[in-house]
Short mmCIF file of N, CA and C in Angstrom, two decimals:
data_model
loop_
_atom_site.label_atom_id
_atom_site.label_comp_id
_atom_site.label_asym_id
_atom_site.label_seq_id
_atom_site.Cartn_x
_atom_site.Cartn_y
_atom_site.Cartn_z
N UNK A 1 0.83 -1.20 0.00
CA UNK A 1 0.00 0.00 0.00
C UNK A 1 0.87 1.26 0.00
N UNK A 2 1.64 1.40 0.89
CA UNK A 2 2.69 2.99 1.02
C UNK A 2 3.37 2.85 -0.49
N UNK A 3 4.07 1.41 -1.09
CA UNK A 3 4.78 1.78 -2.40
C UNK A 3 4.11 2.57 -3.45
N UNK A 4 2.80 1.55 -3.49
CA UNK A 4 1.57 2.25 -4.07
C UNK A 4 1.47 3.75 -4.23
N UNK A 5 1.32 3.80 -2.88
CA UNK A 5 1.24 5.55 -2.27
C UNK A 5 1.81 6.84 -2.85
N UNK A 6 3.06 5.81 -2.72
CA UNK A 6 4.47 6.96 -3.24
C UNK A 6 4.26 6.70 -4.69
N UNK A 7 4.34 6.15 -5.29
CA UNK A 7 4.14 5.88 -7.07
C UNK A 7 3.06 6.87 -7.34
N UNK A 8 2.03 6.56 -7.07
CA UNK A 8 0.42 7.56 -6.92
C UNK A 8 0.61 8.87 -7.06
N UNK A 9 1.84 9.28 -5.86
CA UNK A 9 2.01 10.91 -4.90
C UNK A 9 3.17 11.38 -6.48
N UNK A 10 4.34 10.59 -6.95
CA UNK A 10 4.96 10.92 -7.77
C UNK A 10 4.35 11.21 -9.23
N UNK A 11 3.31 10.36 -9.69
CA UNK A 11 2.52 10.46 -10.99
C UNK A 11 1.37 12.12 -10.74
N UNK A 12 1.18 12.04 -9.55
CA UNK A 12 -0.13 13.07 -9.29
C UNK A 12 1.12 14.70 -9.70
N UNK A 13 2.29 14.84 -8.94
CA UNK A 13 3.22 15.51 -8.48
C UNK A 13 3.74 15.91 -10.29
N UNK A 14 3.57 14.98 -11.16
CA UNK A 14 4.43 15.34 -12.37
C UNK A 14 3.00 15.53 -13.00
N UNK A 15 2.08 15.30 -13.34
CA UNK A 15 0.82 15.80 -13.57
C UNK A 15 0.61 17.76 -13.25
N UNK A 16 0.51 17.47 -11.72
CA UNK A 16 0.41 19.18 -11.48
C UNK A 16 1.42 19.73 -12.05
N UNK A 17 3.01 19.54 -11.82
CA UNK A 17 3.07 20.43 -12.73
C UNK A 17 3.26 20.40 -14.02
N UNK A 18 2.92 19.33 -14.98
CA UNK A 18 2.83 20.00 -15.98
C UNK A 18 1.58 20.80 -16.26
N UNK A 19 0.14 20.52 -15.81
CA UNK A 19 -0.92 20.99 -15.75
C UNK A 19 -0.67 22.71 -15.14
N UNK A 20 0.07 22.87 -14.20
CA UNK A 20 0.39 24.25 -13.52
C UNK A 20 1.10 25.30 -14.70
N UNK A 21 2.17 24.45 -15.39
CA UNK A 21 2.79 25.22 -16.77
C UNK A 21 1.85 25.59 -17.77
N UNK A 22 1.07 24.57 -18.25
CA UNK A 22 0.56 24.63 -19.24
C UNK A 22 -1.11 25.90 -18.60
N UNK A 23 -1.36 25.69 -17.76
CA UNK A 23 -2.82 26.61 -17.05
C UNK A 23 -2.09 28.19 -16.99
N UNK A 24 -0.50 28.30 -16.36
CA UNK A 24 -0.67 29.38 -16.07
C UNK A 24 0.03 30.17 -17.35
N UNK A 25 0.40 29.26 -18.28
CA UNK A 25 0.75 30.52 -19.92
C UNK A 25 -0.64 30.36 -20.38
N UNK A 26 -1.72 29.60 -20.32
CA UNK A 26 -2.54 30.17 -20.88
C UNK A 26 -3.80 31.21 -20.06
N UNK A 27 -3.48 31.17 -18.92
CA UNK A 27 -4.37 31.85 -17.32
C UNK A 27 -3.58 33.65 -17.85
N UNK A 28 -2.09 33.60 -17.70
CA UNK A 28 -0.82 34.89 -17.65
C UNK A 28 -1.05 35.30 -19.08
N UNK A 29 -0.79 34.74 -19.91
CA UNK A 29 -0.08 35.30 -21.18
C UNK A 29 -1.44 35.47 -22.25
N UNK A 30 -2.34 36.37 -21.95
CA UNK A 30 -3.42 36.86 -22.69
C UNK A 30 -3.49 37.73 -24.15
N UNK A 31 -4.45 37.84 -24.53
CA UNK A 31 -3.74 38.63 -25.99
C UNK A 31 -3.21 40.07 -25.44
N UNK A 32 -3.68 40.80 -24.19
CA UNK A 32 -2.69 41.79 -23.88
C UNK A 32 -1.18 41.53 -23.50
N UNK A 33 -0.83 40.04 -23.29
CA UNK A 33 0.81 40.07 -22.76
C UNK A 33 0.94 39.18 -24.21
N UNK A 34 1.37 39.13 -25.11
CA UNK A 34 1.02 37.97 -26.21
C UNK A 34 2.77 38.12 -26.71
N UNK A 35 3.33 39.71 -26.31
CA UNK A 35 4.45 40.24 -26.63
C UNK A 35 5.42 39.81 -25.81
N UNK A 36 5.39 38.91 -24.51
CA UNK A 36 6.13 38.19 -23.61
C UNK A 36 5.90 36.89 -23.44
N UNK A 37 7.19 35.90 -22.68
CA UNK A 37 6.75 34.65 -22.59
C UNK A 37 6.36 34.55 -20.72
N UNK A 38 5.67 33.41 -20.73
CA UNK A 38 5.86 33.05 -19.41
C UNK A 38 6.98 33.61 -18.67
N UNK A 39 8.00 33.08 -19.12
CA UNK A 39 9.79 33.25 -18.20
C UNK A 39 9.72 34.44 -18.06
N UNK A 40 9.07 35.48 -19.31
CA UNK A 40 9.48 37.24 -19.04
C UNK A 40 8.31 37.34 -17.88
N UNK A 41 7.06 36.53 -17.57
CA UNK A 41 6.33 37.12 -16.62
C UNK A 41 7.09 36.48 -15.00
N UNK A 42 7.92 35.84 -14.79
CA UNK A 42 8.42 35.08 -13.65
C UNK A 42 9.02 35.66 -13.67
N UNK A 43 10.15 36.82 -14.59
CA UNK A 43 11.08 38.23 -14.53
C UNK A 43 10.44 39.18 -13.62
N UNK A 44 9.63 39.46 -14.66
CA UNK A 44 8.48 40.57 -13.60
C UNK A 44 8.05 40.02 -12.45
N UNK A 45 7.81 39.06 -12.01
CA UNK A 45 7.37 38.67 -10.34
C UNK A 45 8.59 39.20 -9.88
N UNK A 46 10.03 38.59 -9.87
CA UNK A 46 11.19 38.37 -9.31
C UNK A 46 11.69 40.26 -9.35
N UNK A 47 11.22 40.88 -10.03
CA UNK A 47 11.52 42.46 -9.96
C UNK A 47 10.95 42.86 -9.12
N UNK A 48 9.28 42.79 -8.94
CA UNK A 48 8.65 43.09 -7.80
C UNK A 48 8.04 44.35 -8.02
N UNK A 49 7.27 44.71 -7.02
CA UNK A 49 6.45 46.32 -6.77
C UNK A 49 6.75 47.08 -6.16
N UNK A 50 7.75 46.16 -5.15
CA UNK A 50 8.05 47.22 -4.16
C UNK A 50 9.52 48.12 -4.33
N UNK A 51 10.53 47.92 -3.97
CA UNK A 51 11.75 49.06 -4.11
C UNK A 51 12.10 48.42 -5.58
N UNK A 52 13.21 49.44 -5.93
CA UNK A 52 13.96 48.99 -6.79
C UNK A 52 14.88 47.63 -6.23
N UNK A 53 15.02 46.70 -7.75
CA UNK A 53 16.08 45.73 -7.41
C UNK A 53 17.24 45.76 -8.27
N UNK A 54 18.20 45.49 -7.90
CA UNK A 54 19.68 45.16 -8.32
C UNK A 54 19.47 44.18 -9.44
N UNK A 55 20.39 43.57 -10.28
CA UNK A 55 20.69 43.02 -11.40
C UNK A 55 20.66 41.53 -10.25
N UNK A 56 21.90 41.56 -9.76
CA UNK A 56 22.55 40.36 -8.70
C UNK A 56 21.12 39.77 -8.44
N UNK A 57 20.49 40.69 -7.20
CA UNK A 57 19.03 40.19 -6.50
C UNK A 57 17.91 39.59 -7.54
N UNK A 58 17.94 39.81 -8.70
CA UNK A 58 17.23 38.92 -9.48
C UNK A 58 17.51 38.48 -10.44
N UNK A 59 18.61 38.24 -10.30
CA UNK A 59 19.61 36.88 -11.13
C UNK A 59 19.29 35.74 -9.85
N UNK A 60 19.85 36.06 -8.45
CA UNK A 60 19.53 35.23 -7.81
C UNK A 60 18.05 34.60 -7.51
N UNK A 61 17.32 35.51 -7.84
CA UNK A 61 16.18 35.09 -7.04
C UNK A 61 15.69 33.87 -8.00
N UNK A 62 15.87 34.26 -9.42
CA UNK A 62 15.49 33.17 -10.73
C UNK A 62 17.06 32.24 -11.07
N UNK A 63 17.78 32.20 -10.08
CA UNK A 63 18.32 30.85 -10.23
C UNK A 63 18.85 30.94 -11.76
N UNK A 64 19.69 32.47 -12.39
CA UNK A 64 20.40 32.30 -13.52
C UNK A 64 21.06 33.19 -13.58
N UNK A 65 22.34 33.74 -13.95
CA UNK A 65 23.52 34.58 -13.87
C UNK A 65 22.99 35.67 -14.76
N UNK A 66 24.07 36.85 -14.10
CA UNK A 66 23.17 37.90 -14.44
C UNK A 66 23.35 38.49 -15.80
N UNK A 67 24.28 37.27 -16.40
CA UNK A 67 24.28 37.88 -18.45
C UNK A 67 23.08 37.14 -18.90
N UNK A 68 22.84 36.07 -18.39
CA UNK A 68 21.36 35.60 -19.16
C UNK A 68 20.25 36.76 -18.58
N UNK A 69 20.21 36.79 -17.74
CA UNK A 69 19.43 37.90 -17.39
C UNK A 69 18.92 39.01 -18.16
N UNK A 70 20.53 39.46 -18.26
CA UNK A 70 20.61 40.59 -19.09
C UNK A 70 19.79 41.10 -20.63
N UNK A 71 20.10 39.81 -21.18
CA UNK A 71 19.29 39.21 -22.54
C UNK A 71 18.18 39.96 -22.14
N UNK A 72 17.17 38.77 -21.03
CA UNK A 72 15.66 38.57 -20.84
C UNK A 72 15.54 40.47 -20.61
N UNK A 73 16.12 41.01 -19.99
CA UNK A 73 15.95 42.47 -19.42
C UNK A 73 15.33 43.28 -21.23
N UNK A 74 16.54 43.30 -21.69
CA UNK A 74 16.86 44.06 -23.10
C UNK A 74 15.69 43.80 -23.62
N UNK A 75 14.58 42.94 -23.50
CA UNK A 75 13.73 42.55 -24.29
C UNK A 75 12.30 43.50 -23.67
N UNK A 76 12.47 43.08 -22.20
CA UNK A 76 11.12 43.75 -21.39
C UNK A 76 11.44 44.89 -21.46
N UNK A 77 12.98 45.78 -21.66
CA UNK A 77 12.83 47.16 -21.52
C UNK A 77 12.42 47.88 -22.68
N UNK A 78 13.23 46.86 -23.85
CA UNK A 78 12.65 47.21 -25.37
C UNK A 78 11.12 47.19 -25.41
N UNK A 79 10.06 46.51 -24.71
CA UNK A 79 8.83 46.35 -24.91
C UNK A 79 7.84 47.10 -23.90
N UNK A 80 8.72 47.78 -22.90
CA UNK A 80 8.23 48.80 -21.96
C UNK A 80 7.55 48.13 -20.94
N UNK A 81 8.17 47.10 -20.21
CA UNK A 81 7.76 46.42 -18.87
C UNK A 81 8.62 47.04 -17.74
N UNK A 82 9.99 47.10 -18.31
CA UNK A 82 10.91 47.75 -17.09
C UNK A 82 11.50 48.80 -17.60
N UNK A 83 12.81 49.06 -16.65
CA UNK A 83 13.45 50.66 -17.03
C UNK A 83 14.59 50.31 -15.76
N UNK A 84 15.73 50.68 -16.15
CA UNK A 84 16.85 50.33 -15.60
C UNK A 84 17.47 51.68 -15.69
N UNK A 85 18.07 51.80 -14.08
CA UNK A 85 18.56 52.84 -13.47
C UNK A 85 19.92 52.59 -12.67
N UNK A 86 20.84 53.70 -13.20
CA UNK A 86 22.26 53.62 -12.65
C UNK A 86 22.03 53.81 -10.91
N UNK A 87 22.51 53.23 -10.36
CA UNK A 87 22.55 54.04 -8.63
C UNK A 87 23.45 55.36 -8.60
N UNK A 88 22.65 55.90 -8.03
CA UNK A 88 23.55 57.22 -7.90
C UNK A 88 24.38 57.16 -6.61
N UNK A 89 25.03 55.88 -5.84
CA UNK A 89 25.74 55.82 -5.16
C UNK A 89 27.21 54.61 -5.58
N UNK A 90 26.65 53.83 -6.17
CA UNK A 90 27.65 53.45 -6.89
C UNK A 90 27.25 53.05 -8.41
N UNK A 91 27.87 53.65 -9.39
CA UNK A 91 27.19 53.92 -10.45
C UNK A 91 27.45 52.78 -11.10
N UNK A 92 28.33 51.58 -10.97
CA UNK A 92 28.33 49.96 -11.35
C UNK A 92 27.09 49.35 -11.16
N UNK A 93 26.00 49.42 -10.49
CA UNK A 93 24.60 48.59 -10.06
C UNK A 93 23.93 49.80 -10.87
N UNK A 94 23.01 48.94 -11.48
CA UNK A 94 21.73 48.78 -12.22
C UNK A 94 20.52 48.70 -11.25
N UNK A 95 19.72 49.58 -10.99
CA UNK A 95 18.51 49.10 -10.43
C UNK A 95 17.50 48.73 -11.48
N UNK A 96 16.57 47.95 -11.42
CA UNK A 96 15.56 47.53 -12.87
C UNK A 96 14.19 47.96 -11.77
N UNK A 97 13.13 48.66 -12.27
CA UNK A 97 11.78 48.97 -11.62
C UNK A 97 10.95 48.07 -12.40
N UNK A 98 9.90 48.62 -12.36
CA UNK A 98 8.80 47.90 -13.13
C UNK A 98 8.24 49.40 -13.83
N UNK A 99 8.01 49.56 -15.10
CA UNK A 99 6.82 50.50 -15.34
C UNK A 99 5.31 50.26 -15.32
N UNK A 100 4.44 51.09 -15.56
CA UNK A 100 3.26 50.78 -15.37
C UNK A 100 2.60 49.63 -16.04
N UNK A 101 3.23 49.35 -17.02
CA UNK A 101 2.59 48.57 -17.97
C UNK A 101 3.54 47.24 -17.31
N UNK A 102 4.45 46.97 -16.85
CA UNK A 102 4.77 45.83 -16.21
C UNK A 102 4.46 45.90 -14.44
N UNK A 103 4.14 46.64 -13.79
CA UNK A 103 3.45 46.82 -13.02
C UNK A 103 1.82 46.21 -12.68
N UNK A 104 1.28 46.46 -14.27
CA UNK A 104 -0.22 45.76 -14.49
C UNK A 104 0.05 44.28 -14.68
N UNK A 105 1.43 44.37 -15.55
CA UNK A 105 1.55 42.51 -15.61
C UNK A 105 1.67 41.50 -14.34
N UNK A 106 2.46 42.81 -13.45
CA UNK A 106 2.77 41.91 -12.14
C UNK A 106 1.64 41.46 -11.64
N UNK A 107 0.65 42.27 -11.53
CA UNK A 107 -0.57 42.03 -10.61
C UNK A 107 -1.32 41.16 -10.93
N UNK A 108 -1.39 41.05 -12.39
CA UNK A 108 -2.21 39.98 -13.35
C UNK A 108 -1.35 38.57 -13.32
N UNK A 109 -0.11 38.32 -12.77
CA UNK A 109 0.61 36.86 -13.22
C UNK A 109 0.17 36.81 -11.51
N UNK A 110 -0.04 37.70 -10.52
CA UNK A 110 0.18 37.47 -9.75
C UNK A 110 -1.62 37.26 -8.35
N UNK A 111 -2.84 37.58 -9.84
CA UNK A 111 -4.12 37.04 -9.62
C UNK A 111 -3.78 35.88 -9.62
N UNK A 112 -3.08 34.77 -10.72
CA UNK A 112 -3.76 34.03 -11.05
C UNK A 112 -2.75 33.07 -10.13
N UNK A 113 -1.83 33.45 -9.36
CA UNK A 113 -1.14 32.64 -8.35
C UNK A 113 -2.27 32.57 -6.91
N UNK A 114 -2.89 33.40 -7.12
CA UNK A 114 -3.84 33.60 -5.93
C UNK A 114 -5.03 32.78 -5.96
N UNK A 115 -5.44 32.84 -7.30
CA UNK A 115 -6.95 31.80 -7.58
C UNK A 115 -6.35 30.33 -7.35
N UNK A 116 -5.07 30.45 -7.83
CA UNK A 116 -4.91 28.73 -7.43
C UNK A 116 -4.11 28.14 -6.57
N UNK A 117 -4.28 29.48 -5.20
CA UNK A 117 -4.20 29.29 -3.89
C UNK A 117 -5.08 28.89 -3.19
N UNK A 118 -6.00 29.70 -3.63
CA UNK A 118 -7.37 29.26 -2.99
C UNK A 118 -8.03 28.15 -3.35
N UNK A 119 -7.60 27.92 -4.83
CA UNK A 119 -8.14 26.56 -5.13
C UNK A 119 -7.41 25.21 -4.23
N UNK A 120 -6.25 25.33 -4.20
CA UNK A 120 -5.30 24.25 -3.59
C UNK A 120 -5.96 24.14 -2.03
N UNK A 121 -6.32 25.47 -1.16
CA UNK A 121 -6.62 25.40 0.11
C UNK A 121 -8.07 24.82 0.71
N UNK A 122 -8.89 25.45 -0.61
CA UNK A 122 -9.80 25.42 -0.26
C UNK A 122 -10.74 24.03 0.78
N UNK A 123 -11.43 24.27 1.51
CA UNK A 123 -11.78 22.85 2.29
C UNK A 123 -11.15 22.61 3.48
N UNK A 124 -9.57 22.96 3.67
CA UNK A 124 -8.89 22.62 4.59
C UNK A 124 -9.03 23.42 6.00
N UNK A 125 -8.57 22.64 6.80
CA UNK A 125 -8.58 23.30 8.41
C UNK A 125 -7.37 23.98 8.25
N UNK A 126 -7.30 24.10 9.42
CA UNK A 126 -5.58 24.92 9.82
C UNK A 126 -4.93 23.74 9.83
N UNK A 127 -5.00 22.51 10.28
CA UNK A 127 -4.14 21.37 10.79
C UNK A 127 -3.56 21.11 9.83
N UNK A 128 -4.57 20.52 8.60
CA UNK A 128 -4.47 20.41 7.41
C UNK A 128 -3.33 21.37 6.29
N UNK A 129 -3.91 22.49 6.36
CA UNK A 129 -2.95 23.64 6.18
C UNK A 129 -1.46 23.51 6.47
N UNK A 130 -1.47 23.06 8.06
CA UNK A 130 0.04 23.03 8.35
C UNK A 130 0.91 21.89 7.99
N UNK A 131 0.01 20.83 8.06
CA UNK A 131 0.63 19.69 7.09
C UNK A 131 0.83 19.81 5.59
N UNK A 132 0.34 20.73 4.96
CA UNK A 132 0.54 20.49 3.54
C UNK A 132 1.70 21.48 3.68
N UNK A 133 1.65 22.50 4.36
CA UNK A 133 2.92 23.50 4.25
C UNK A 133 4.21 22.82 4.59
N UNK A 134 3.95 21.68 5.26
CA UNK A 134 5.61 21.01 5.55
C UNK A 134 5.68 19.90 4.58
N UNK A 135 4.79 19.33 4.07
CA UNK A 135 5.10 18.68 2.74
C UNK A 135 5.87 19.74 1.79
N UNK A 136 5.20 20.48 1.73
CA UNK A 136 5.63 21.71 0.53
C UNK A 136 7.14 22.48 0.55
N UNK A 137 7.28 22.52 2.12
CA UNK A 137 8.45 22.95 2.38
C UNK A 137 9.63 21.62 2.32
N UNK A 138 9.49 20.09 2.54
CA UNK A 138 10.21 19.13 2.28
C UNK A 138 10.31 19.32 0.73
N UNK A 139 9.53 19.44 -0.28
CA UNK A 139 9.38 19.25 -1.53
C UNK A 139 10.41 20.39 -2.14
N UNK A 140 10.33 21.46 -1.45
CA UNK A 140 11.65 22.76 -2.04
C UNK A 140 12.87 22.55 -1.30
N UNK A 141 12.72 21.70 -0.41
CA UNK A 141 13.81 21.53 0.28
C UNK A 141 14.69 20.45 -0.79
N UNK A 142 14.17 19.54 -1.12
CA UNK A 142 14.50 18.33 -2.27
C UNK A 142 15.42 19.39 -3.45
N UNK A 143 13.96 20.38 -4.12
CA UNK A 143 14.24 20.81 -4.93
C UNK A 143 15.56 21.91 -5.28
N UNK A 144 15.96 22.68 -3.98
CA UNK A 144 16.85 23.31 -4.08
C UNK A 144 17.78 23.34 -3.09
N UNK A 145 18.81 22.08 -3.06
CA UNK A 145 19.49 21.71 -2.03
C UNK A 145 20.59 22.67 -1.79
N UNK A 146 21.08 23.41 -3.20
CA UNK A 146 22.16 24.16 -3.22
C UNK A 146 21.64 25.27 -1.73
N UNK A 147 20.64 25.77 -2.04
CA UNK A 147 20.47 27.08 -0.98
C UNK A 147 20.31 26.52 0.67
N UNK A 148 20.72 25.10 0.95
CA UNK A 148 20.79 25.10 1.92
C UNK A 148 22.30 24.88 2.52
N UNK A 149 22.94 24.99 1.69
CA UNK A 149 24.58 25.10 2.19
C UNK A 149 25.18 26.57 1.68
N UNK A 150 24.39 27.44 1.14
CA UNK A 150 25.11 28.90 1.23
C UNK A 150 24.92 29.56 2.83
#
């Protein structure tokens, strides 16, 4: 029964996400974003709403060095999602913002993380809740072993 279990939990596990990829480019990437891919909308999450960010801080945050980066940038700034700013304290860092029009994208990649929060929760107690959050947290723990030895 548990081998079962685990076979079951692994088939269900590669299911969601491909079902999660495939729902959220077609949920995100509407005929208003049609000019970006998915990856440029996981750019825009990783830039954020709130302060300006550094080049470094979201190279790291997406897990890719900051010349690939660079690429993905040249494209959203060419298409008016971001706008990149020298620091006026050390003029080597790049801050990248969001403009308004990637500002609207953020909020919109970042509905549809919310509807299928609520969908995932929905029904559950708190107990419940806290058990799926430590599954979830074992499952990134698997997934990104590097960040637990920096």
């Amino acid at each position: 029964m548990v081998h079962s279990t685990k076979r079951s939990i692994n088939e269900l596990l590669v299911s969601l996400f491909n079902h999660v990829m495939d729902l959220e480019a077609k949920a995100v990437l509407t005929e208003e974003y049609r000019d970006i891919t998915n990856n440029d909308m996981h750019i825009i999450e990783a830039i954020g709403v709130e302060e300006p960010r550094n080049m470094s801080v979201i190279a790291h945050r997406l897990s890719v060095t900051v010349s690939t980066l660079t690429t993905n940038m040249n494209g959203l700034e060419r298409k008016g999602y971001i706008r990149r700013e020298r620091s006026v304290e050390d003029k080597r860092v790049v801050h990248v913002l969001l403009t308004e029009k990637g500002r609207k994208a953020f909020y919109h990649h970042r509905d549809f993380h919310k509807k299928m929060i609520k969908a995932i929760v929905k029904g559950l107690d708190e107990e419940e809740l806290e058990i799926l959050y430590h599954c979830l947290v074992n499952l990134n723990d698997f997934l990104e072993p590097e960040s637990k030895s920096e």
